[in-house]
Coordinates of C-alpha atoms in Angstrom, one line a residue:
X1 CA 23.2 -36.4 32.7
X2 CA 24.0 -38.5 29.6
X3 CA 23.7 -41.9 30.3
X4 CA 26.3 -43.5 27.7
X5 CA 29.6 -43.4 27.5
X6 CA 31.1 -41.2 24.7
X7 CA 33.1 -41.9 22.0
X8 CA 32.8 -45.9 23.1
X9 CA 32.7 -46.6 19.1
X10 CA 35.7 -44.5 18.4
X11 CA 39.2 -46.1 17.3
X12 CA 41.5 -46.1 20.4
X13 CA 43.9 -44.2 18.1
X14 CA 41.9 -41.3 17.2
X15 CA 40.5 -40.9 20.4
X16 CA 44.1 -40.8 21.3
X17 CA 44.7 -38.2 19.0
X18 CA 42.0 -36.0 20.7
X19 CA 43.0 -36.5 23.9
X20 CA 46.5 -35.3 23.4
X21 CA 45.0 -32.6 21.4
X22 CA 42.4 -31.1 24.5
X23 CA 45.0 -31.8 27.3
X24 CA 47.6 -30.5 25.3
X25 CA 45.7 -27.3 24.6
X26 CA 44.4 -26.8 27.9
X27 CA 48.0 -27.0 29.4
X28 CA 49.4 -24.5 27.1
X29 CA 46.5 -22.5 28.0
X30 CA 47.2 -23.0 31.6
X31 CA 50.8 -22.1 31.0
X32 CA 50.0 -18.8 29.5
X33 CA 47.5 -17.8 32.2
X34 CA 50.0 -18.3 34.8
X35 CA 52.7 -16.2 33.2
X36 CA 50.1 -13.5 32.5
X37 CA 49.1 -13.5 36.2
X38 CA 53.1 -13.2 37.7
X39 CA 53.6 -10.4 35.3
X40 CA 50.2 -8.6 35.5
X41 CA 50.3 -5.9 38.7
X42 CA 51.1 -2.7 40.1
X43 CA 54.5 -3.6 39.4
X44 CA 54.7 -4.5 35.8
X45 CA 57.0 -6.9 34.5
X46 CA 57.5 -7.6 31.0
X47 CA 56.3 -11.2 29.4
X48 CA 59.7 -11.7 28.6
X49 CA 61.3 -11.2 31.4
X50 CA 58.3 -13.3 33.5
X51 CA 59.7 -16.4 31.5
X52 CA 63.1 -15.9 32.4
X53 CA 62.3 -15.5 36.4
X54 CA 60.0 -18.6 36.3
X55 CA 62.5 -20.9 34.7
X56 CA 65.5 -19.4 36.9
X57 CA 62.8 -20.2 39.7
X58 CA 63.0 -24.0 38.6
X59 CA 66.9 -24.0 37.9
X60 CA 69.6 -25.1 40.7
X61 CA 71.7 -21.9 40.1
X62 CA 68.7 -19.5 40.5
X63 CA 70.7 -16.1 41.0
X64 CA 67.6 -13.8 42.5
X65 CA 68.4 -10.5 43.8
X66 CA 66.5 -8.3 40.8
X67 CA 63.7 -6.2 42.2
X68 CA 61.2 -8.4 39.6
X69 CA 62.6 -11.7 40.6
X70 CA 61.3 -10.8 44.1
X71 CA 58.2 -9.5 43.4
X72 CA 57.5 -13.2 41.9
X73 CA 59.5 -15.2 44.4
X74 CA 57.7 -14.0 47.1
X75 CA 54.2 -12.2 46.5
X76 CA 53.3 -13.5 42.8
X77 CA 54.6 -16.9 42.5
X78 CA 52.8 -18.5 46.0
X79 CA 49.3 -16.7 45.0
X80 CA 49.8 -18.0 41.5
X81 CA 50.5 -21.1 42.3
X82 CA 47.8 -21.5 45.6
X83 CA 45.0 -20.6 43.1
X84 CA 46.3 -23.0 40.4
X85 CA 46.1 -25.6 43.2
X86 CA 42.9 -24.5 44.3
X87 CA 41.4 -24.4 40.7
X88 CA 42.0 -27.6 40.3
X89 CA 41.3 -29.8 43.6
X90 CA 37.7 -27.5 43.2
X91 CA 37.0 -28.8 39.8
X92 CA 38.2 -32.1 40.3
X93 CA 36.2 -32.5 43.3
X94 CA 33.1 -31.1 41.4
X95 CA 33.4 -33.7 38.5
X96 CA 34.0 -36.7 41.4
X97 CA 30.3 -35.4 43.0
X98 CA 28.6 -34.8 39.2
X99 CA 29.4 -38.3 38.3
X100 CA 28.3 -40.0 42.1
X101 CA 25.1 -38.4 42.3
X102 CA 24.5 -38.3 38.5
X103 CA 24.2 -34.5 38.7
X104 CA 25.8 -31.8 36.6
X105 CA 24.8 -29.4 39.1
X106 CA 26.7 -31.2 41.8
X107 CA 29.5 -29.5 43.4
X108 CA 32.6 -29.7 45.9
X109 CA 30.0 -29.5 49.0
X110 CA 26.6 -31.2 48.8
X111 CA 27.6 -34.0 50.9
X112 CA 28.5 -31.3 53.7
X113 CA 32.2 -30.8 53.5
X114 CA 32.6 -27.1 52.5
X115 CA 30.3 -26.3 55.6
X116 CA 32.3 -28.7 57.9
X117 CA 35.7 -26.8 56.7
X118 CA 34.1 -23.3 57.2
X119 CA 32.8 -24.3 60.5
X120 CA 36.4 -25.4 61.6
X121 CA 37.5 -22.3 60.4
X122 CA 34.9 -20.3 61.7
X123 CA 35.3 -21.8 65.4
X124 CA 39.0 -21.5 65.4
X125 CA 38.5 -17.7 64.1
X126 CA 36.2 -16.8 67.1
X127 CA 37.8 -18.4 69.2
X128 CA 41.3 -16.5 69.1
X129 CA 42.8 -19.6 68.4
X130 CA 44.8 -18.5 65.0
X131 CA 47.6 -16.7 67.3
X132 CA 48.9 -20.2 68.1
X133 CA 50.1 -20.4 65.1
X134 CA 50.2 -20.1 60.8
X135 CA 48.6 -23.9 60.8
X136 CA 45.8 -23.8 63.4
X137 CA 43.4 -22.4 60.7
X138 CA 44.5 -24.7 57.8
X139 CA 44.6 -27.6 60.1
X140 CA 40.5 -26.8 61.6
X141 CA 39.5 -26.2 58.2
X142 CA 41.0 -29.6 57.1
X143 CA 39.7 -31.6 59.9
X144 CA 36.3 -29.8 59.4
X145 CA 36.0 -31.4 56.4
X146 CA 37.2 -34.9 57.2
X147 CA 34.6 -34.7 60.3
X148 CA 31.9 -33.7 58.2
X149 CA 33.0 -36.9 55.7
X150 CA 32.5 -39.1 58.8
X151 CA 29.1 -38.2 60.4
X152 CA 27.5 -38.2 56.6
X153 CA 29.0 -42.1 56.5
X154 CA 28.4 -42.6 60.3
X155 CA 24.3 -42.1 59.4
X156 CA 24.4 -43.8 56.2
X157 CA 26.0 -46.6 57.9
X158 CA 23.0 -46.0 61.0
X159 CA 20.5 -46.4 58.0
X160 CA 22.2 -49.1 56.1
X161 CA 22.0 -47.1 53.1
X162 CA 25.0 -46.0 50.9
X163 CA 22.6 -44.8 48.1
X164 CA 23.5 -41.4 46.8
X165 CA 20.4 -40.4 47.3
X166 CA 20.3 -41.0 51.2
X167 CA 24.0 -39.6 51.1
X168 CA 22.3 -36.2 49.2
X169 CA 20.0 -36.0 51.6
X170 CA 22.0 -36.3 54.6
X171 CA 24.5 -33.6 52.8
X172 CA 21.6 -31.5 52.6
X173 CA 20.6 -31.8 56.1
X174 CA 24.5 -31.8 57.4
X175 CA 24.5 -28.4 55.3
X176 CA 22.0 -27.1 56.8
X177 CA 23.1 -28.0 60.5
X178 CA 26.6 -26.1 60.0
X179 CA 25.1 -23.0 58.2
X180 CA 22.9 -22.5 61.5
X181 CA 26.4 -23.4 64.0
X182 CA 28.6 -20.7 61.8
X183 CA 25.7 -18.1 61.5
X184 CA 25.0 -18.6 65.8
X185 CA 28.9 -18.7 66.0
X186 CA 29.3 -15.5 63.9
X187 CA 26.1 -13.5 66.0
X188 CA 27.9 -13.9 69.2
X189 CA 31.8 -12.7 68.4
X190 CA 32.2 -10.3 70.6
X191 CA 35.1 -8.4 68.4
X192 CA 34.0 -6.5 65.1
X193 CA 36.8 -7.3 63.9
X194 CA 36.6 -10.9 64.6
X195 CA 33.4 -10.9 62.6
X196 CA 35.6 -9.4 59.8
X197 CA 37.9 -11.9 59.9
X198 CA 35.1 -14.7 59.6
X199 CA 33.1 -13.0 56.8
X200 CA 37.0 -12.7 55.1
X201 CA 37.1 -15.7 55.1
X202 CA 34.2 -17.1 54.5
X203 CA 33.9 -15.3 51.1
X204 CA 37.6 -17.1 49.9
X205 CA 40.5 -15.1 49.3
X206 CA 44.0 -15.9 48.5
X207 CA 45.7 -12.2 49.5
X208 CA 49.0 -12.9 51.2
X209 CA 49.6 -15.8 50.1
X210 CA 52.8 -17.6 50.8
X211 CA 55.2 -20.5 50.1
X212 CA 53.6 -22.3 53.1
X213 CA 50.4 -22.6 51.7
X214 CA 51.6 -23.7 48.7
X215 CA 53.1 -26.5 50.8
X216 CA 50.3 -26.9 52.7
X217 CA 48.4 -28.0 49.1
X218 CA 50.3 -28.8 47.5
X219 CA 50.1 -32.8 48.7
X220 CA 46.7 -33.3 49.3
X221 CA 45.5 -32.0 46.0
X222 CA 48.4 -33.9 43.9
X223 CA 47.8 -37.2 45.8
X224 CA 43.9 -36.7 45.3
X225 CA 44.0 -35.4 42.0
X226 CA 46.3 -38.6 40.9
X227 CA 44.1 -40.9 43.5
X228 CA 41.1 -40.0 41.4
X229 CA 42.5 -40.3 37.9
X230 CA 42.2 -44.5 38.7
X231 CA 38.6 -44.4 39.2
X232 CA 38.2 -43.2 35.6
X233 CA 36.2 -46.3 34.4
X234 CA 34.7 -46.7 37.7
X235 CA 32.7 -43.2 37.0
X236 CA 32.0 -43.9 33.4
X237 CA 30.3 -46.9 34.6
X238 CA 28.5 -45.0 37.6
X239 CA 27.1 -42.6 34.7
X240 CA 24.8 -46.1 33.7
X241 CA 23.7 -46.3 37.0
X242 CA 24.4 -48.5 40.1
X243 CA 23.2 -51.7 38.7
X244 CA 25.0 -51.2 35.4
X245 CA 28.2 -50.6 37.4
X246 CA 27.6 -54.0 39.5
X247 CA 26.9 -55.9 36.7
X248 CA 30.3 -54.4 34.9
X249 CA 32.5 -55.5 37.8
X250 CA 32.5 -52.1 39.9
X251 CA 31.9 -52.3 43.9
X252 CA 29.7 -49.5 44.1
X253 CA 29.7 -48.9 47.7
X254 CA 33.8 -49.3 48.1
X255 CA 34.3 -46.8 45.1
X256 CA 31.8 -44.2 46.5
X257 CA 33.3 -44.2 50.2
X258 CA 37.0 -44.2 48.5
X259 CA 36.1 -41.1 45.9
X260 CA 33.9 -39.3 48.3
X261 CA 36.7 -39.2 50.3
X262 CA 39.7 -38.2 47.5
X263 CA 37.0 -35.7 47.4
X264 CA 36.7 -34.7 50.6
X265 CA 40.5 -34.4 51.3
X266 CA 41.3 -32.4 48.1
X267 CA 38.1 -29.8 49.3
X268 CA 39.1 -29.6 52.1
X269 CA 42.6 -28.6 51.4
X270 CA 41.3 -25.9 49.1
X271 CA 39.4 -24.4 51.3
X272 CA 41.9 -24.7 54.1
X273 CA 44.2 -22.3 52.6
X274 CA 42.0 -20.6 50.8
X275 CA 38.4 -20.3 52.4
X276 CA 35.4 -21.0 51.1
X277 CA 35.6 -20.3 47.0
X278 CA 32.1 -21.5 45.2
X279 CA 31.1 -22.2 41.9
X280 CA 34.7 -23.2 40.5
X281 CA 33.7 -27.4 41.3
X282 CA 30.1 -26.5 39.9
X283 CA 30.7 -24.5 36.9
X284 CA 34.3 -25.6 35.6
X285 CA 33.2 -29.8 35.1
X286 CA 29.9 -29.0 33.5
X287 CA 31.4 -26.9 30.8
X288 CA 34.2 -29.3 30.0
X289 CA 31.4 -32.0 29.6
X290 CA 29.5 -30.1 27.6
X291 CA 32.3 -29.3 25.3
X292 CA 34.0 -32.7 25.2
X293 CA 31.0 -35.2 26.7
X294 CA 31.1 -37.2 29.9
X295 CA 34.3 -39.3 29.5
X296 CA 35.9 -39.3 33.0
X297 CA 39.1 -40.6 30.9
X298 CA 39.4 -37.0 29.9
X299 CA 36.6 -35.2 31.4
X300 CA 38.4 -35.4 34.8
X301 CA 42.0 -34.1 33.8
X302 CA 40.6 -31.6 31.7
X303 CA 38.3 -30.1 34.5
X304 CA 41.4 -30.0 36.5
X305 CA 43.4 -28.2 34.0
X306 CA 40.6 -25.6 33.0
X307 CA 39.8 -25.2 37.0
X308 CA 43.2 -24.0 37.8
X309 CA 42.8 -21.9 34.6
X310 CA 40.2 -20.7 35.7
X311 CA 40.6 -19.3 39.2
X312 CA 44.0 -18.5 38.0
X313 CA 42.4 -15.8 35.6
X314 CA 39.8 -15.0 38.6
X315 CA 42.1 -14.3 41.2
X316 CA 44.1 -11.8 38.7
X317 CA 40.7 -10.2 37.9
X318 CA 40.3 -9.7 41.7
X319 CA 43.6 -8.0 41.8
X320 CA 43.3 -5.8 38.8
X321 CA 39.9 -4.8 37.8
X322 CA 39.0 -2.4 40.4
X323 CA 42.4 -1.4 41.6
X324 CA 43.2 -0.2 43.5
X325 CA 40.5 -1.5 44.7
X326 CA 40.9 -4.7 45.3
X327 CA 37.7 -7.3 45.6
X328 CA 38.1 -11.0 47.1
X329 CA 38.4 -13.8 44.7
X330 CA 35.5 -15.9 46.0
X331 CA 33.4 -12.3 45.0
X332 CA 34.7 -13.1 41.5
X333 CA 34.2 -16.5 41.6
X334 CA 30.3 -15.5 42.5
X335 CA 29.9 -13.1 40.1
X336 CA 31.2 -15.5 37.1
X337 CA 29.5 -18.2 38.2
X338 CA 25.9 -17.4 39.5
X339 CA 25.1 -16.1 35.7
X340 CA 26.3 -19.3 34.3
X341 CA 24.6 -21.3 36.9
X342 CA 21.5 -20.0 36.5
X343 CA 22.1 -20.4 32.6
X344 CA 22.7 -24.0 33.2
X345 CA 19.9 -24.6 34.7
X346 CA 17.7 -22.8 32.6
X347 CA 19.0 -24.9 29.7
X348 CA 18.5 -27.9 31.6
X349 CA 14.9 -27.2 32.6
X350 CA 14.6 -26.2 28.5
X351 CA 15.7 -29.8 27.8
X352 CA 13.6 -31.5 30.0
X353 CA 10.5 -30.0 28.9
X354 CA 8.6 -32.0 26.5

């Protein structure tokens, strides 16, 4: 990763200027995707007419009624919206871990918590344990995640080392540890269709959808995405490396624990309502950087707008480019995103050859 902080000689004005500019441009972008996905289905409903329901959506005297207005309000609007959520907390939480471990090829869950989420899920799926309720799978995945967060610090703590390379390598091993508990979990369901329901949702999906998902989200990612918008600097000065970041003021161990954590809470939310989703935290931050350099001053809120982008555009490629066949978002996700990881990392091997 590029050691220096971009644009550091540029007047504050100008880089001003481009700021406004790429945000700007990304959040028009983002608007456009949106509108495209509510009107975009086997019910069509005309551009036009999309902007009209979205904004009487927003307004006290919404009128609803129309058989368009409830097509959005109740199957387009939550999905929309849940993979615009997801999108972002993904990306975000992908540009947190790039900048920690000084890796672009980073993402959401190499410290462990995607696997700690999936296992919750997983174990609550097998179990049975989803007919108690909507929340009982959200709320496994979620503390999945947080428990993962805690045994990764709980060893580092046991070693006395907060490096990010003993936290990689305990990811790695933590990784490894739930793959084997969801694949030994997943070989003795007795129920086929049990075993559906895991593989489901292992894959990430965001069919049905609801306004209770979006509620279940929609905190967690806004607090966590705000949350990690004031660690800006701190992750410039990580980029230097841990001394540099001493030396400039920046408790290295207190800022990892704290954004490793924003991290794992927005991840874990994601993949609460949505299941596991991959390559959105991996691909999404390393081609913002690459287009507008490592600034986390506006490396981190574009990743979050281009992420929801992003799986916004995936998820209504999942609906609609097969149908009626329809194929699981994270299967999108995958099949955008293992070409341009391997890409990535072809060019980085390219660059690293002498």
């Amino acid at each position: 990763m590029n050691a220096s902080i971009p644009d550091s000689l540029v007047p504050p004005r100008r880089r001003a200027s481009r700021a406004v500019l790429v945000l700007g441009s990304l959040a028009m972008l983002l608007i456009l995707v949106v509108i495209v996905a509510v009107s975009v289905g086997p019910v069509r409903i005309p551009f036009l007419d999309t902007i009209v329901i979205l904004l009487d959506q927003v307004s006290p005297e919404s009128s609803g009624g129309s058989r368009h207005e409830l097509v959005v309000e109740t199957i387009r609007l939550p999905r929309v919206l849940v993979a615009l959520l997801v999108g972002m907390a993904l990306a975000v939480a992908g540009t947190i871990m790039q900048a920690l471990f000084r890796n672009p090829l980073a993402d959401p869950g190499v410290t462990g918590v995607s696997s700690g989420a999936a296992a919750g899920s997983v174990l609550v799926l097998a179990g049975g344990a989803t007919a108690a309720g909507r929340w009982v799978l959200p709320a496994a995945a979620f503390t999945g995640a947080l428990a993962a967060l805690i045994l990764v610090h709980m060893v580092a703590a046991v070693r006395r080392d907060r490096s990010a390379a003993t936290l990689l390598l305990i990811g790695i091993a933590l990784n490894a540890l739930l793959g084997a508990v969801i694949s030994a979990v997943i070989a003795n369901v007795p129920d086929d269709r049990d075993v559906r329901g895991i593989v489901f949702w292992l894959n990430g999906d965001l069919v049905a959808r609801t306004w209770e998902h979006v509620g279940m989200a929609v905190l967690p990612v806004a607090l966590g995405v705000a949350a990690s918008l004031v660690f800006t600097r701190d992750l410039n000065m990580l980029l230097l490396g841990e001394g540099a970041a001493q030396a400039a003021g920046v408790d290295v161990v207190r800022t990892r624990r704290v954004l490793l954590t924003l991290a794992a809470v927005i991840t874990g939310a994601s993949v609460a309502v949505a299941g596991a989703i991959g390559f959105v935290g991996l691909v999404v931050p390393h081609l913002v950087r690459l287009a507008i350099g490592p600034d986390h001053r506006l490396l981190l809120p574009a990743s979050a707008l281009l992420g929801g982008s992003f799986l916004v555009l995936a998820d209504l490629g999942a609906r609609m480019l097969f149908s009626p066949v329809i194929l699981q978002t994270g299967t999108v996700t995958a099949l955008i995103g293992a070409p341009v990881f391997l890409l990535l990392v072809l060019r980085r091997k390219r660059k690293a050859t002498p």
